[in-house]
């Protein structure tokens, strides 16, 4: 019984420290409100807008393969969204540098076989 009080006190202190850490973590999360509002707009292309036509799927696949083959692109750059609908390609997501953005645009234009490219890539830290 004498040992129970110190154990409960230690557990209470650990709980308080854990809750403080969780509360501090919540304060450091980025505010994506503007991005979320943009993505809810009917004018913004999302992955749900990807066409299921074989031509559009082939275009998306060709661009993705070109990105994956490029050894200079970061993993972040290789994970961008590629949305193709009616021969129109939209590139969205973050990239690390302006050079990556330009490189992806070049690769997409080359792989897309003349499809129109809308490069909406965001350079991290520039939003």
Coordinates of N, CA and C in Angstrom, one line a residue, residues 16-82:
X16 N 0.7 13.8 -17.4 CA 0.7 15.2 -17.5 C 1.7 15.6 -18.6
X17 N 2.9 15.0 -18.5 CA 4.0 15.3 -19.5 C 3.5 14.9 -20.9
X18 N 2.9 13.7 -21.0 CA 2.4 13.2 -22.3 C 1.4 14.2 -22.9
X19 N 0.4 14.6 -22.1 CA -0.6 15.5 -22.6 C 0.0 16.9 -23.0
X20 N 1.0 17.3 -22.3 CA 1.7 18.6 -22.7 C 2.3 18.4 -24.0
X21 N 3.0 17.3 -24.2 CA 3.7 17.1 -25.5 C 2.7 17.0 -26.7
X22 N 1.6 16.3 -26.4 CA 0.5 16.2 -27.5 C 0.0 17.6 -27.8
X23 N -0.3 18.4 -26.8 CA -0.8 19.8 -27.0 C 0.2 20.6 -27.7
X24 N 1.5 20.5 -27.4 CA 2.5 21.3 -28.1 C 2.6 20.8 -29.6
X25 N 2.4 19.6 -29.8 CA 2.5 19.0 -31.2 C 1.4 19.6 -32.0
X26 N 0.2 19.7 -31.5 CA -1.0 20.3 -32.2 C -0.7 21.7 -32.6
X27 N 0.0 22.5 -31.9 CA 0.3 23.9 -32.2 C 1.3 24.0 -33.4
X28 N 2.1 23.0 -33.6 CA 3.1 23.1 -34.7 C 2.6 22.6 -36.0
X29 N 1.4 22.1 -36.1 CA 0.9 21.5 -37.4 C 0.6 22.7 -38.3
X30 N 0.9 22.5 -39.6 CA 0.7 23.6 -40.6 C -0.8 23.8 -40.8
X31 N -1.0 25.0 -41.2 CA -2.4 25.4 -41.5 C -2.6 25.3 -43.0
X32 N -3.4 24.2 -43.4 CA -3.6 23.9 -44.8 C -5.0 24.4 -45.2
X33 N -5.6 25.4 -44.5 CA -6.9 25.8 -44.8 C -7.0 26.3 -46.3
X34 N -6.1 27.2 -46.7 CA -6.2 27.7 -48.0 C -6.1 26.6 -49.1
X35 N -5.2 25.7 -48.9 CA -5.1 24.5 -49.8 C -6.3 23.7 -49.9
X36 N -6.9 23.4 -48.7 CA -8.1 22.6 -48.6 C -9.3 23.3 -49.3
X37 N -9.4 24.6 -49.1 CA -10.5 25.4 -49.8 C -10.3 25.3 -51.3
X38 N -9.0 25.5 -51.7 CA -8.7 25.4 -53.2 C -9.1 24.1 -53.7
X39 N -8.8 23.0 -53.0 CA -9.0 21.7 -53.5 C -10.5 21.3 -53.5
X40 N -11.3 22.0 -52.8 CA -12.8 21.8 -52.8 C -13.5 22.5 -54.0
X41 N -12.8 23.4 -54.6 CA -13.3 24.1 -55.7 C -13.5 23.2 -56.9
X42 N -14.6 23.4 -57.6 CA -14.9 22.6 -58.8 C -13.9 22.9 -59.9
X43 N -13.2 24.0 -59.9 CA -12.2 24.3 -60.9 C -10.9 23.6 -60.7
X44 N -10.7 23.1 -59.5 CA -9.4 22.4 -59.2 C -9.5 20.9 -59.5
X45 N -8.6 20.4 -60.3 CA -8.5 19.0 -60.6 C -8.0 18.2 -59.4
X46 N -8.7 17.1 -59.1 CA -8.2 16.2 -58.1 C -8.1 14.8 -58.7
X47 N -7.6 13.8 -58.0 CA -7.5 12.5 -58.5 C -8.8 11.9 -59.0
X48 N -9.9 12.4 -58.4 CA -11.2 11.9 -58.8 C -11.6 12.3 -60.2
X49 N -10.9 13.3 -60.8 CA -11.2 13.8 -62.1 C -10.5 13.0 -63.2
X50 N -9.6 12.0 -62.8 CA -8.9 11.2 -63.8 C -9.9 10.5 -64.6
X51 N -9.7 10.6 -65.9 CA -10.5 9.9 -66.9 C -10.2 8.4 -67.0
X52 N -11.1 7.6 -67.3 CA -10.9 6.2 -67.4 C -10.7 5.7 -68.9
X53 N -10.7 6.7 -69.8 CA -10.4 6.3 -71.2 C -9.0 5.8 -71.3
X54 N -8.9 4.9 -72.2 CA -7.6 4.2 -72.4 C -6.5 5.2 -72.8
X55 N -6.8 6.2 -73.6 CA -5.8 7.2 -74.1 C -5.4 8.0 -72.9
X56 N -6.3 8.5 -72.0 CA -5.9 9.3 -70.9 C -5.1 8.5 -69.8
X57 N -5.5 7.2 -69.6 CA -4.8 6.4 -68.7 C -3.4 6.1 -69.2
X58 N -3.2 5.9 -70.5 CA -1.9 5.7 -71.1 C -1.0 6.9 -71.0
X59 N -1.6 8.1 -71.1 CA -0.9 9.3 -71.0 C -0.4 9.5 -69.5
X60 N -1.3 9.2 -68.6 CA -0.9 9.3 -67.1 C 0.2 8.3 -66.8
X61 N 0.1 7.1 -67.4 CA 1.1 6.1 -67.1 C 2.4 6.4 -67.7
X62 N 2.4 7.0 -68.9 CA 3.7 7.3 -69.6 C 4.4 8.4 -68.8
X63 N 3.6 9.4 -68.3 CA 4.3 10.5 -67.5 C 4.8 9.9 -66.2
X64 N 4.0 9.1 -65.5 CA 4.5 8.5 -64.2 C 5.7 7.7 -64.5
X65 N 5.8 6.9 -65.5 CA 7.0 6.1 -65.8 C 8.2 7.0 -66.1
X66 N 8.0 8.1 -66.8 CA 9.1 9.0 -67.1 C 9.6 9.6 -65.8
X67 N 8.7 9.9 -64.8 CA 9.2 10.5 -63.6 C 9.9 9.4 -62.7
X68 N 9.4 8.2 -62.7 CA 10.1 7.1 -61.9 C 11.4 6.8 -62.5
X69 N 11.6 6.9 -63.8 CA 12.9 6.5 -64.4 C 14.0 7.6 -64.1
X70 N 13.6 8.8 -63.8 CA 14.5 9.9 -63.6 C 15.2 9.8 -62.3
X71 N 16.5 9.5 -62.2 CA 17.2 9.4 -61.0 C 17.5 10.6 -60.2
X72 N 17.3 11.8 -60.8 CA 17.6 13.1 -60.2 C 16.4 13.6 -59.4
X73 N 15.2 13.1 -59.6 CA 14.0 13.7 -58.9 C 13.9 13.1 -57.5
X74 N 13.5 13.9 -56.6 CA 13.3 13.4 -55.2 C 12.0 12.5 -55.2
X75 N 11.9 11.8 -54.1 CA 10.7 11.0 -53.9 C 9.5 11.8 -53.8
X76 N 9.6 13.0 -53.3 CA 8.5 13.9 -53.2 C 8.0 14.3 -54.6
X77 N 8.9 14.6 -55.5 CA 8.6 14.9 -56.9 C 8.0 13.8 -57.6
X78 N 8.4 12.6 -57.3 CA 7.9 11.4 -58.0 C 6.5 11.0 -57.6
X79 N 6.1 11.6 -56.5 CA 4.7 11.3 -55.9 C 3.7 12.4 -56.2
X80 N 3.9 13.2 -57.2 CA 2.9 14.2 -57.5 C 1.7 13.6 -58.1
X81 N 0.6 14.4 -58.1 CA -0.6 13.9 -58.8 C -0.5 14.2 -60.2
X82 N -0.9 13.2 -61.0 CA -1.0 13.4 -62.5 C -2.4 13.0 -62.9

